[in-house]
Coordinates of C-alpha atoms in Angstrom, one line a residue:
M1 CA 24.0 0.8 -19.1
Q2 CA 20.9 1.7 -20.8
A3 CA 17.7 1.2 -18.8
K4 CA 15.4 -1.4 -20.4
F5 CA 11.6 -1.9 -19.7
I6 CA 10.0 -5.2 -19.4
R7 CA 6.3 -5.8 -19.5
L8 CA 4.1 -7.6 -17.2
D9 CA 4.1 -11.0 -18.9
N10 CA 8.0 -11.0 -18.6
V11 CA 8.0 -9.9 -14.9
L12 CA 5.7 -12.7 -14.1
E13 CA 7.8 -15.2 -16.1
V14 CA 11.1 -14.2 -14.7
T15 CA 10.0 -13.9 -11.0
G16 CA 7.6 -16.9 -10.9
L17 CA 5.2 -14.7 -9.2
S18 CA 1.2 -14.4 -9.7
R19 CA -0.1 -11.2 -11.0
S20 CA -2.2 -10.6 -7.8
H21 CA 1.0 -11.4 -5.5
L22 CA 3.2 -9.1 -7.6
Y23 CA 0.7 -6.3 -7.1
H24 CA 0.4 -7.1 -3.3
L25 CA 4.2 -6.9 -3.0
I26 CA 4.2 -3.6 -4.9
S27 CA 1.5 -2.2 -2.4
Q28 CA 3.7 -3.3 0.5
G29 CA 6.7 -1.5 -0.9
L30 CA 8.5 -4.9 -1.4
F31 CA 8.8 -4.9 -5.1
P32 CA 9.7 -2.2 -7.6
T33 CA 7.0 0.0 -8.8
Q34 CA 5.9 -0.1 -12.5
I35 CA 6.5 2.8 -14.8
N36 CA 3.5 4.3 -16.5
L37 CA 4.1 4.4 -20.3
C38 CA 2.6 7.2 -22.5
G39 CA 0.0 8.3 -19.9
G40 CA -2.3 5.4 -20.8
R41 CA -3.0 1.9 -19.3
A42 CA 0.6 0.6 -20.7
E43 CA 3.0 -0.1 -17.9
A44 CA 6.4 -1.6 -17.6
W45 CA 9.1 -2.3 -15.2
V46 CA 12.8 -1.3 -15.2
E47 CA 14.5 -4.6 -15.9
S48 CA 17.7 -4.0 -13.7
E49 CA 15.1 -3.1 -10.7
V50 CA 13.5 -6.4 -11.2
Q51 CA 16.7 -8.2 -11.5
D52 CA 18.0 -6.6 -8.3
W53 CA 15.0 -7.8 -6.4
I54 CA 15.5 -11.4 -7.7
D55 CA 19.1 -11.2 -6.8
S56 CA 18.1 -10.0 -3.2
R57 CA 15.7 -12.9 -2.9
I58 CA 18.6 -15.3 -3.8
E59 CA 20.9 -13.8 -1.3
A60 CA 18.4 -13.8 1.5
S61 CA 17.5 -17.4 0.8
R62 CA 21.2 -18.4 0.7
N63 CA 22.1 -16.5 3.9
G64 CA 19.2 -17.9 5.9
G65 CA 17.4 -14.6 5.9
E66 CA 13.7 -14.0 5.4
V67 CA 12.6 -14.2 1.8

């Protein structure tokens, strides 16, 4: 499977997180870190890593674990 990058707007849309909370989770090591594209301000996330995070939140919620 090829890795696919997704941009911030898409990450926020699929997770339902606010921008500030997303970066808070990243700083706490609780969300996948972004990839710096082209050495500039452009950044993206690896789609499969974001999906794995979503799946882990679903699993924890369904099993009565901490979300």
